[in-house]
Amino acid sequence: MINQFEVIETNKMVEEENLDVRTITIGISLFDCIDSNIDILCENIYHKITTVAKDLAKTADEISKKYGVPIVNKRISVTPISIIGASACKKTQDFVKIARTLDRCASDLNVNFIGGYSAIVSKSMNNSEHLLIESIPEALSVTKAVCSSVNVGSTKTGINMDAVRLLGEIIKKASYLTKDSDSSACAKFVVFCNAPDDNPFMAGAFHGVSEGEAVINVGVSGPGVVYNAIKECKGQSFEVLCETIKKTAFKITRVGQLVAKEASKALGIPFGIIDLSLAPTPAIGDSIALCLEAMGLEKVGAPGTTLALAILNDQVKKGGVMASSYVGGLSGAFIPVSEDQGMIDAVNDGALTIEKLEAMTCVCSVGLDMIAIPGSTKATTISGIIADEMAIGMINQKTTAVRIIPVEGKDVGDVAYFGGLLGYAPVMKVNEYDCSELINRKGRVPSPIHSFKN
């Protein structure tokens, strides 16, 4: 149980340091919805989701009011739609029809996002998976709340380069179809290596095939709390710095654990995991960049940035696992550019480049996240950026991801606006040297030697 001292301390973190529970996400299995008739399938999906999650928004609001902790998002994730739609979907429009059904569910339930318009193709693609991927640009352009992801690699299987090549073209199409909103469809799509089955954060959430009928996963966040704690140990040793971050992460995770248990009890759905990722927002002070700079960097991107991020990520995980036995998802520190004012400032000041961000992804929770690039960037260049990030994940046995936005009609120096938690982003320079000959090779990159652990 949380004691009175912790309640007072939590109230301070909420009121002064931007502590929030970023999301309560209900994961829902759709296997019992499968039908060979697309209309019946969509009807089954709508009925299943709106029945299981009917009280999600109300329950989240009640818990928030009871404990005084903001719960920013209510979200749903579902079984990858490439699996659920395999027998019914004969053309891309069939998958788009499912996307519209998911969007209607989100609207009727008053949830922010619904994830799982996804495919797991780390080794190869079947016909259903290929169709779903081809449908992604239209599906994301005609829906508001639907989020999509494709897992193209893993440490066990290697990297499906045919999928990587295709996704460069898919991202370009999605960019063009939403050119009037700064290519916003791309902000709802992410490419993964080693994607977890229980991630509650968008755009990459889906309800993995290893999951049960339904589950509650909670994502907590508190960069502002960690930033203020780090400021208090200015000039202290690395040991003091690490202990400070670890203890702070423990406190943040305790709040998430309380909310998760309450939501599970109220909704009658089993508790799954706490994802203790530090996810920034555009709010002043709620920034991973500020945390890193408070450690002793003049600006994020300076030498030492990767070390600082490694310390932050590791100590957050250590603190979190002390507070909850069920930590999962991504868990660590996110470095999205558009959602972090400190990252935006570092880009504008010339301190932070895509290449430095790529180096930082070796030690953070995810990867290249919410990065705006020129709309004229070639599809093969986008595929090359994805391939580099997938290689980092595969070799290092960690989750990596790419959520990149080629903003149609904009170039380096322009600004793309996405709104809400997605924020805004300066368009960043991309290395223009060609990689098309490499990307256009067919087949799969084999798994690394250290994957053979049977």
CSV table of C-alpha atoms in Angstrom, one decimal:
chain,number,residue,atom,x,y,z
A,1,MET,CA,0.0,0.0,0.0
A,2,ILE,CA,1.0,3.6,-0.6
A,3,ASN,CA,1.5,5.4,2.8
A,4,GLN,CA,0.5,9.0,3.7
A,5,PHE,CA,4.1,10.3,3.1
A,6,GLU,CA,4.1,8.9,-0.4
A,7,VAL,CA,0.7,10.5,-1.1
A,8,ILE,CA,2.0,13.9,-0.2
A,9,GLU,CA,5.1,13.4,-2.2
A,10,THR,CA,3.1,12.2,-5.2
A,11,ASN,CA,0.9,15.3,-5.0
A,12,LYS,CA,4.0,17.5,-5.2
A,13,MET,CA,5.2,15.6,-8.2
A,14,VAL,CA,1.9,16.0,-9.9
A,15,GLU,CA,1.4,19.7,-9.1
A,16,GLU,CA,5.0,21.0,-9.6
A,17,GLU,CA,6.8,18.5,-11.8
A,18,ASN,CA,4.4,17.2,-14.5
A,19,LEU,CA,4.0,13.7,-13.2
A,20,ASP,CA,1.3,11.8,-15.0
A,21,VAL,CA,0.1,8.4,-15.9
A,22,ARG,CA,0.6,8.6,-19.7
A,23,THR,CA,-1.8,5.9,-20.6
A,24,ILE,CA,-4.1,3.1,-19.5
A,25,THR,CA,-4.2,0.7,-22.4
A,26,ILE,CA,-6.6,-2.2,-22.7
A,27,GLY,CA,-5.2,-5.0,-24.9
A,28,ILE,CA,-7.9,-7.0,-26.5
A,29,SER,CA,-7.7,-10.3,-28.4
A,30,LEU,CA,-9.7,-10.4,-31.6
A,31,PHE,CA,-9.2,-14.1,-32.5
A,32,ASP,CA,-12.8,-15.0,-31.7
A,33,CYS,CA,-13.9,-12.3,-34.2
A,34,ILE,CA,-12.4,-14.0,-37.2
A,35,ASP,CA,-14.8,-14.6,-40.1
A,36,SER,CA,-14.3,-15.1,-43.8
A,37,ASN,CA,-17.0,-12.4,-44.5
A,38,ILE,CA,-15.5,-8.9,-44.2
A,39,ASP,CA,-18.8,-7.3,-43.0
A,40,ILE,CA,-19.3,-10.0,-40.3
A,41,LEU,CA,-15.7,-9.6,-39.3
A,42,CYS,CA,-16.0,-5.8,-38.9
A,43,GLU,CA,-19.3,-6.3,-36.9
A,44,ASN,CA,-17.6,-8.8,-34.6
A,45,ILE,CA,-14.6,-6.5,-34.1
A,46,TYR,CA,-16.8,-3.6,-33.2
A,47,HIS,CA,-18.9,-5.6,-30.8
A,48,LYS,CA,-15.9,-7.1,-29.1
A,49,ILE,CA,-14.0,-3.9,-28.5
A,50,THR,CA,-17.0,-1.8,-27.5
A,51,THR,CA,-18.0,-4.5,-25.0
A,52,VAL,CA,-14.7,-5.1,-23.4
A,53,ALA,CA,-13.6,-1.4,-23.2
A,54,LYS,CA,-17.0,0.2,-22.6
A,55,ASP,CA,-16.0,1.6,-19.2
A,56,LEU,CA,-12.4,2.4,-19.9
A,57,ALA,CA,-12.7,6.2,-20.2
A,58,LYS,CA,-15.1,6.5,-17.3
A,59,THR,CA,-12.9,4.3,-15.0
A,60,ALA,CA,-9.8,6.2,-15.9
A,61,ASP,CA,-11.4,9.5,-15.1
A,62,GLU,CA,-12.7,8.2,-11.7
A,63,ILE,CA,-9.2,6.9,-10.7
A,64,SER,CA,-7.7,10.2,-11.7
A,65,LYS,CA,-10.1,12.1,-9.6
A,66,LYS,CA,-9.8,9.7,-6.7
A,67,TYR,CA,-6.0,10.0,-6.4
A,68,GLY,CA,-5.4,13.3,-8.0
A,69,VAL,CA,-3.0,11.8,-10.7
A,70,PRO,CA,-3.6,12.9,-14.3
A,71,ILE,CA,-4.3,10.0,-16.6
A,72,VAL,CA,-3.5,11.6,-20.0
A,73,ASN,CA,-4.6,8.9,-22.5
A,74,LYS,CA,-7.0,6.1,-22.6
A,75,ARG,CA,-6.0,3.6,-25.4
A,76,ILE,CA,-6.8,0.2,-26.8
A,77,SER,CA,-4.5,-2.3,-28.5
A,78,VAL,CA,-5.7,-5.3,-30.5
A,79,THR,CA,-4.3,-8.4,-32.0
A,80,PRO,CA,-2.3,-7.6,-35.2
A,81,ILE,CA,-4.9,-7.0,-37.9
A,82,SER,CA,-2.9,-8.8,-40.6
A,83,ILE,CA,-3.7,-12.0,-38.7
A,84,ILE,CA,-7.3,-11.2,-37.9
A,85,GLY,CA,-8.1,-10.1,-41.4
A,86,ALA,CA,-6.3,-12.9,-43.2
A,87,SER,CA,-9.3,-15.0,-44.3
A,88,ALA,CA,-11.6,-12.0,-45.1
A,89,CYS,CA,-9.4,-9.5,-46.7
A,90,LYS,CA,-8.8,-10.1,-50.4
A,91,LYS,CA,-7.8,-6.5,-51.3
A,92,THR,CA,-6.4,-3.4,-49.6
A,93,GLN,CA,-9.9,-1.9,-49.3
A,94,ASP,CA,-11.0,-4.7,-47.1
A,95,PHE,CA,-8.2,-3.9,-44.6
A,96,VAL,CA,-9.2,-0.2,-44.8
A,97,LYS,CA,-12.7,-1.2,-43.9
A,98,ILE,CA,-11.3,-2.8,-40.7
A,99,ALA,CA,-9.3,0.4,-40.0
A,100,ARG,CA,-12.5,2.5,-40.3
A,101,THR,CA,-14.2,0.1,-37.8
A,102,LEU,CA,-11.4,0.5,-35.3
A,103,ASP,CA,-11.6,4.2,-35.7
A,104,ARG,CA,-15.4,4.1,-35.0
A,105,CYS,CA,-14.7,2.1,-31.9
A,106,ALA,CA,-12.2,4.7,-30.6
A,107,SER,CA,-14.7,7.5,-31.3
A,108,ASP,CA,-17.6,5.8,-29.6
A,109,LEU,CA,-15.6,4.8,-26.6
A,110,ASN,CA,-13.9,8.2,-26.3
A,111,VAL,CA,-10.4,6.8,-26.3
A,112,ASN,CA,-7.4,8.7,-27.8
A,113,PHE,CA,-5.7,6.0,-29.9
A,114,ILE,CA,-6.3,2.4,-31.0
A,115,GLY,CA,-3.2,0.4,-32.0
A,116,GLY,CA,-2.8,-3.0,-33.7
A,117,TYR,CA,-3.2,-2.1,-37.4
A,118,SER,CA,-0.1,-4.1,-37.6
A,119,ALA,CA,1.9,-6.9,-39.2
A,120,ILE,CA,4.8,-9.1,-37.8
A,121,VAL,CA,7.0,-9.8,-40.8
A,122,SER,CA,10.5,-10.2,-39.3
A,123,LYS,CA,11.2,-13.2,-41.5
A,124,SER,CA,8.9,-12.9,-44.5
A,125,MET,CA,5.5,-11.7,-45.6
A,126,ASN,CA,2.5,-13.7,-46.4
A,127,ASN,CA,-0.3,-12.4,-48.7
A,128,SER,CA,-2.4,-11.0,-45.9
A,129,GLU,CA,0.6,-9.1,-44.4
A,130,HIS,CA,1.6,-7.7,-47.7
A,131,LEU,CA,-2.0,-6.5,-48.3
A,132,LEU,CA,-2.2,-4.8,-44.9
A,133,ILE,CA,1.1,-3.0,-45.4
A,134,GLU,CA,0.0,-1.8,-48.8
A,135,SER,CA,-3.2,-0.5,-47.2
A,136,ILE,CA,-1.4,1.5,-44.5
A,137,PRO,CA,-1.2,4.9,-46.3
A,138,GLU,CA,-5.0,5.0,-47.0
A,139,ALA,CA,-6.0,3.5,-43.7
A,140,LEU,CA,-4.1,6.2,-41.7
A,141,SER,CA,-5.2,9.0,-44.0
A,142,VAL,CA,-8.9,8.2,-43.6
A,143,THR,CA,-8.9,7.6,-39.8
A,144,LYS,CA,-8.1,9.7,-36.8
A,145,ALA,CA,-7.3,7.4,-33.9
A,146,VAL,CA,-5.9,4.3,-35.7
A,147,CYS,CA,-2.1,3.6,-35.2
A,148,SER,CA,-0.1,1.2,-37.2
A,149,SER,CA,3.2,-0.7,-36.8
A,150,VAL,CA,5.2,-3.3,-38.7
A,151,ASN,CA,7.9,-5.4,-37.1
A,152,VAL,CA,10.5,-6.1,-39.7
A,153,GLY,CA,13.3,-7.8,-37.7
A,154,SER,CA,14.4,-9.6,-34.6
A,155,THR,CA,17.6,-10.9,-33.1
A,156,LYS,CA,16.3,-14.5,-33.7
A,157,THR,CA,15.2,-14.1,-37.3
A,158,GLY,CA,17.3,-11.2,-38.8
A,159,ILE,CA,15.9,-8.4,-40.9
A,160,ASN,CA,13.3,-8.7,-43.6
A,161,MET,CA,14.9,-6.3,-46.1
A,162,ASP,CA,12.0,-6.8,-48.6
A,163,ALA,CA,9.7,-5.3,-46.0
A,164,VAL,CA,12.2,-2.6,-45.2
A,165,ARG,CA,12.4,-1.6,-48.8
A,166,LEU,CA,8.6,-1.6,-49.2
A,167,LEU,CA,8.1,0.5,-46.1
A,168,GLY,CA,10.2,3.3,-47.5
A,169,GLU,CA,7.7,3.6,-50.3
A,170,ILE,CA,4.7,3.2,-47.9
A,171,ILE,CA,5.9,6.1,-45.7
A,172,LYS,CA,6.3,8.3,-48.8
A,173,LYS,CA,2.7,7.5,-49.9
A,174,ALA,CA,1.3,8.1,-46.4
A,175,SER,CA,3.2,11.4,-46.4
A,176,TYR,CA,1.6,12.5,-49.7
A,177,LEU,CA,-1.9,11.5,-48.7
A,178,THR,CA,-1.8,13.7,-45.6
A,179,LYS,CA,0.2,16.6,-47.1
A,180,ASP,CA,-2.4,19.1,-46.0
A,181,SER,CA,-1.7,18.2,-42.3
A,182,ASP,CA,2.1,18.1,-42.5
A,183,SER,CA,2.1,14.4,-43.4
A,184,SER,CA,0.5,13.6,-40.1
A,185,ALA,CA,-0.3,9.9,-41.1
A,186,CYS,CA,3.4,9.1,-40.7
A,187,ALA,CA,3.2,10.2,-37.0
A,188,LYS,CA,0.8,7.3,-36.5
A,189,PHE,CA,3.1,4.7,-38.0
A,190,VAL,CA,6.2,3.0,-36.6
A,191,VAL,CA,8.6,0.3,-37.8
A,192,PHE,CA,10.0,-2.1,-35.2
A,193,CYS,CA,12.8,-4.6,-34.6
A,194,ASN,CA,12.1,-6.9,-31.6
A,195,ALA,CA,8.7,-5.4,-30.9
A,196,PRO,CA,7.3,-6.4,-27.5
A,197,ASP,CA,3.8,-7.9,-27.2
A,198,ASP,CA,2.7,-5.7,-24.3
A,199,ASN,CA,3.7,-2.2,-25.1
A,200,PRO,CA,1.0,0.3,-24.1
A,201,PHE,CA,2.5,3.3,-25.9
A,202,MET,CA,1.5,4.5,-29.4
A,203,ALA,CA,2.0,4.3,-32.2
A,204,GLY,CA,3.5,0.8,-31.7
A,205,ALA,CA,1.0,-0.9,-29.3
A,206,PHE,CA,-0.5,-4.2,-30.3
A,207,HIS,CA,-2.0,-7.1,-28.4
A,208,GLY,CA,0.5,-9.9,-28.9
A,209,VAL,CA,-0.5,-13.4,-29.8
A,210,SER,CA,1.1,-14.6,-26.5
A,211,GLU,CA,-1.4,-12.4,-24.5
A,212,GLY,CA,-4.7,-13.5,-23.0
A,213,GLU,CA,-8.2,-12.5,-23.8
A,214,ALA,CA,-7.8,-8.9,-22.4
A,215,VAL,CA,-5.2,-7.2,-20.2
A,216,ILE,CA,-4.6,-3.8,-18.6
A,217,ASN,CA,-1.2,-2.3,-19.4
A,218,VAL,CA,-0.2,1.1,-17.9
A,219,GLY,CA,2.4,3.5,-19.1
A,220,VAL,CA,3.8,6.0,-16.5
A,221,SER,CA,5.9,9.0,-17.2
A,222,GLY,CA,7.8,11.6,-15.3
A,223,PRO,CA,10.7,13.4,-17.0
A,224,GLY,CA,9.9,16.5,-15.0
A,225,VAL,CA,10.2,14.7,-11.7
A,226,VAL,CA,13.5,13.1,-12.7
A,227,TYR,CA,14.8,16.4,-14.0
A,228,ASN,CA,14.1,18.1,-10.6
A,229,ALA,CA,15.8,15.2,-8.7
A,230,ILE,CA,18.9,15.4,-10.9
A,231,LYS,CA,19.2,19.2,-10.4
A,232,GLU,CA,19.4,18.5,-6.6
A,233,CYS,CA,22.6,16.4,-7.0
A,234,LYS,CA,24.6,18.9,-9.1
A,235,GLY,CA,28.3,18.3,-8.8
A,236,GLN,CA,27.8,15.0,-6.9
A,237,SER,CA,29.5,11.7,-7.9
A,238,PHE,CA,28.1,9.3,-10.5
A,239,GLU,CA,27.1,7.0,-7.6
A,240,VAL,CA,24.9,9.7,-6.1
A,241,LEU,CA,23.5,10.6,-9.5
A,242,CYS,CA,22.5,7.0,-10.3
A,243,GLU,CA,21.0,6.4,-6.8
A,244,THR,CA,19.0,9.6,-7.2
A,245,ILE,CA,17.5,8.6,-10.6
A,246,LYS,CA,16.8,5.0,-9.4
A,247,LYS,CA,15.0,6.1,-6.3
A,248,THR,CA,12.9,8.6,-8.3
A,249,ALA,CA,12.0,6.0,-10.8
A,250,PHE,CA,10.8,3.8,-8.0
A,251,LYS,CA,8.4,6.5,-6.7
A,252,ILE,CA,7.1,7.1,-10.2
A,253,THR,CA,6.5,3.4,-10.8
A,254,ARG,CA,4.7,3.0,-7.5
A,255,VAL,CA,2.1,5.5,-8.8
A,256,GLY,CA,1.6,3.5,-12.0
A,257,GLN,CA,1.3,0.3,-10.0
A,258,LEU,CA,-1.5,1.8,-7.9
A,259,VAL,CA,-3.4,3.0,-11.0
A,260,ALA,CA,-3.0,-0.3,-12.8
A,261,LYS,CA,-4.3,-2.3,-9.8
A,262,GLU,CA,-7.3,0.1,-9.4
A,263,ALA,CA,-8.1,-0.1,-13.1
A,264,SER,CA,-7.8,-3.9,-13.2
A,265,LYS,CA,-10.2,-4.2,-10.2
A,266,ALA,CA,-12.7,-1.7,-11.6
A,267,LEU,CA,-12.8,-3.1,-15.1
A,268,GLY,CA,-12.5,-6.8,-14.2
A,269,ILE,CA,-9.6,-7.2,-16.5
A,270,PRO,CA,-6.3,-8.8,-15.5
A,271,PHE,CA,-3.3,-6.5,-14.8
A,272,GLY,CA,-0.5,-7.0,-17.3
A,273,ILE,CA,2.5,-4.8,-17.0
A,274,ILE,CA,3.8,-1.3,-16.0
A,275,ASP,CA,5.8,0.4,-18.7
A,276,LEU,CA,7.9,2.8,-16.8
A,277,SER,CA,9.2,4.7,-19.9
A,278,LEU,CA,10.0,8.4,-19.4
A,279,ALA,CA,8.0,9.9,-22.2
A,280,PRO,CA,8.3,13.7,-22.7
A,281,THR,CA,5.6,16.2,-23.7
A,282,PRO,CA,5.9,19.6,-25.3
A,283,ALA,CA,5.2,21.1,-21.8
A,284,ILE,CA,8.0,23.2,-20.4
A,285,GLY,CA,10.1,21.1,-18.0
A,286,ASP,CA,8.7,17.8,-19.1
A,287,SER,CA,11.8,16.9,-21.1
A,288,ILE,CA,14.3,14.1,-21.5
A,289,ALA,CA,16.7,16.6,-23.0
A,290,LEU,CA,16.6,18.7,-19.8
A,291,CYS,CA,17.3,15.6,-17.7
A,292,LEU,CA,20.5,14.9,-19.8
A,293,GLU,CA,21.6,18.6,-19.6
A,294,ALA,CA,21.0,18.7,-15.9
A,295,MET,CA,23.7,15.9,-15.6
A,296,GLY,CA,26.2,18.3,-17.0
A,297,LEU,CA,25.8,18.8,-20.7
A,298,GLU,CA,25.7,22.3,-22.2
A,299,LYS,CA,23.2,21.0,-24.8
A,300,VAL,CA,21.9,17.6,-25.8
A,301,GLY,CA,24.1,16.3,-28.7
A,302,ALA,CA,27.3,17.3,-27.0
A,303,PRO,CA,30.0,14.7,-26.4
A,304,GLY,CA,28.9,12.6,-23.4
A,305,THR,CA,25.2,12.7,-24.4
A,306,THR,CA,25.1,8.9,-25.1
A,307,LEU,CA,26.7,8.2,-21.7
A,308,ALA,CA,24.1,10.4,-20.0
A,309,LEU,CA,21.2,8.7,-21.7
A,310,ALA,CA,22.6,5.2,-20.9
A,311,ILE,CA,22.8,6.2,-17.2
A,312,LEU,CA,19.2,7.5,-17.3
A,313,ASN,CA,17.8,4.5,-19.1
A,314,ASP,CA,19.6,2.0,-16.9
A,315,GLN,CA,18.7,3.6,-13.6
A,316,VAL,CA,15.0,4.1,-14.6
A,317,LYS,CA,14.8,0.3,-15.3
A,318,LYS,CA,16.5,-0.5,-12.0
A,319,GLY,CA,14.2,1.7,-10.0
A,320,GLY,CA,11.2,0.4,-11.8
A,321,VAL,CA,11.8,-3.3,-11.2
A,322,MET,CA,12.1,-2.6,-7.5
A,323,ALA,CA,8.6,-1.0,-7.5
A,324,SER,CA,6.8,-3.6,-9.5
A,325,SER,CA,7.2,-7.3,-10.3
A,326,TYR,CA,5.5,-6.9,-13.7
A,327,VAL,CA,7.6,-4.3,-15.6
A,328,GLY,CA,7.3,-4.7,-19.4
A,329,GLY,CA,6.7,-3.0,-22.7
A,330,LEU,CA,9.6,-0.7,-23.6
A,331,SER,CA,10.5,0.8,-20.2
A,332,GLY,CA,13.3,3.4,-20.1
A,333,ALA,CA,13.7,6.8,-21.8
A,334,PHE,CA,12.1,8.0,-25.0
A,335,ILE,CA,13.8,10.5,-27.2
A,336,PRO,CA,11.1,11.8,-29.6
A,337,VAL,CA,12.1,15.1,-31.2
A,338,SER,CA,8.7,16.7,-31.7
A,339,GLU,CA,7.4,15.8,-28.3
A,340,ASP,CA,10.4,17.2,-26.3
A,341,GLN,CA,11.0,21.0,-26.3
A,342,GLY,CA,14.6,20.4,-25.2
A,343,MET,CA,15.3,18.2,-28.2
A,344,ILE,CA,13.6,20.7,-30.5
A,345,ASP,CA,15.9,23.5,-29.1
A,346,ALA,CA,19.0,21.3,-29.5
A,347,VAL,CA,18.1,20.6,-33.2
A,348,ASN,CA,17.5,24.3,-33.8
A,349,ASP,CA,20.8,25.2,-32.2
A,350,GLY,CA,22.7,22.7,-34.4
A,351,ALA,CA,23.7,20.5,-31.5
A,352,LEU,CA,21.6,17.5,-32.4
A,353,THR,CA,21.6,15.6,-35.7
A,354,ILE,CA,20.0,12.5,-37.0
A,355,GLU,CA,23.3,10.7,-36.8
A,356,LYS,CA,23.8,11.6,-33.1
A,357,LEU,CA,20.2,10.5,-32.4
A,358,GLU,CA,21.0,7.2,-34.0
A,359,ALA,CA,24.0,6.8,-31.7
A,360,MET,CA,21.7,7.6,-28.7
A,361,THR,CA,19.2,4.9,-29.8
A,362,CYS,CA,21.8,2.2,-28.9
A,363,VAL,CA,21.1,2.9,-25.2
A,364,CYS,CA,17.6,4.3,-25.1
A,365,SER,CA,14.2,2.5,-25.0
A,366,VAL,CA,13.1,2.8,-28.6
A,367,GLY,CA,14.8,4.5,-31.5
A,368,LEU,CA,14.5,7.4,-34.0
A,369,ASP,CA,11.1,8.8,-32.9
A,370,MET,CA,9.0,11.6,-34.3
A,371,ILE,CA,11.7,13.0,-36.6
A,372,ALA,CA,10.6,15.3,-39.4
A,373,ILE,CA,12.7,15.2,-42.6
A,374,PRO,CA,12.4,16.9,-46.0
A,375,GLY,CA,9.4,15.7,-48.1
A,376,SER,CA,11.8,15.3,-51.0
A,377,THR,CA,13.7,12.5,-49.3
A,378,LYS,CA,13.9,9.4,-51.4
A,379,ALA,CA,12.1,6.2,-50.4
A,380,THR,CA,15.3,4.3,-50.5
A,381,THR,CA,17.0,6.8,-48.1
A,382,ILE,CA,14.1,6.3,-45.7
A,383,SER,CA,14.5,2.5,-46.0
A,384,GLY,CA,18.2,3.0,-45.3
A,385,ILE,CA,17.5,4.9,-42.1
A,386,ILE,CA,15.1,2.2,-41.1
A,387,ALA,CA,17.7,-0.5,-41.9
A,388,ASP,CA,20.3,1.1,-39.8
A,389,GLU,CA,18.0,1.3,-36.8
A,390,MET,CA,16.8,-2.3,-37.2
A,391,ALA,CA,20.5,-3.4,-37.3
A,392,ILE,CA,21.1,-1.7,-33.9
A,393,GLY,CA,18.1,-3.6,-32.4
A,394,MET,CA,19.0,-7.0,-34.0
A,395,ILE,CA,22.7,-6.9,-32.9
A,396,ASN,CA,22.1,-5.5,-29.5
A,397,GLN,CA,19.1,-7.7,-28.7
A,398,LYS,CA,16.9,-4.7,-27.9
A,399,THR,CA,13.8,-3.0,-29.2
A,400,THR,CA,14.4,-0.3,-31.7
A,401,ALA,CA,12.0,1.6,-33.8
A,402,VAL,CA,11.7,4.3,-36.5
A,403,ARG,CA,8.8,6.9,-36.6
A,404,ILE,CA,10.0,9.3,-39.3
A,405,ILE,CA,8.0,11.9,-41.1
A,406,PRO,CA,9.0,13.1,-44.6
A,407,VAL,CA,6.9,16.3,-44.6
A,408,GLU,CA,5.5,16.9,-48.0
A,409,GLY,CA,6.4,20.3,-49.3
A,410,LYS,CA,8.8,21.2,-46.5
A,411,ASP,CA,12.6,21.4,-46.3
A,412,VAL,CA,15.3,21.8,-43.8
A,413,GLY,CA,14.6,24.9,-41.7
A,414,ASP,CA,10.8,24.6,-42.0
A,415,VAL,CA,8.7,23.4,-39.1
A,416,ALA,CA,6.0,20.7,-39.1
A,417,TYR,CA,3.1,20.9,-36.7
A,418,PHE,CA,1.3,17.8,-35.5
A,419,GLY,CA,-0.7,19.1,-32.5
A,420,GLY,CA,-1.4,17.7,-29.0
A,421,LEU,CA,1.1,15.4,-27.5
A,422,LEU,CA,2.7,14.9,-30.9
A,423,GLY,CA,3.9,18.6,-30.7
A,424,TYR,CA,5.9,20.2,-33.6
A,425,ALA,CA,9.3,19.5,-35.1
A,426,PRO,CA,12.0,21.3,-37.1
A,427,VAL,CA,12.7,19.5,-40.4
A,428,MET,CA,16.1,17.9,-40.0
A,429,LYS,CA,18.8,17.4,-42.6
A,430,VAL,CA,19.3,13.9,-44.0
A,431,ASN,CA,22.5,12.5,-45.4
A,432,GLU,CA,21.9,12.7,-49.2
A,433,TYR,CA,24.4,10.2,-50.3
A,434,ASP,CA,22.7,7.3,-52.1
A,435,CYS,CA,22.1,3.9,-50.6
A,436,SER,CA,19.6,2.5,-53.2
A,437,GLU,CA,21.9,-0.2,-54.6
A,438,LEU,CA,22.1,-1.7,-51.1
A,439,ILE,CA,18.4,-1.3,-50.3
A,440,ASN,CA,17.3,-2.8,-53.6
A,441,ARG,CA,19.0,-6.1,-52.9
A,442,LYS,CA,16.3,-8.7,-52.2
A,443,GLY,CA,15.9,-11.1,-49.3
A,444,ARG,CA,16.7,-11.2,-45.6
A,445,VAL,CA,19.7,-10.2,-43.5
A,446,PRO,CA,20.4,-13.4,-41.4
A,447,SER,CA,20.3,-13.3,-37.6
A,448,PRO,CA,23.6,-12.6,-35.8
A,449,ILE,CA,25.8,-15.4,-34.4
A,450,HIS,CA,24.9,-14.7,-30.8
A,451,SER,CA,21.2,-15.4,-31.5
A,452,PHE,CA,21.9,-19.1,-31.4
A,453,LYS,CA,21.3,-19.8,-27.7
A,454,ASN,CA,19.2,-23.0,-27.8
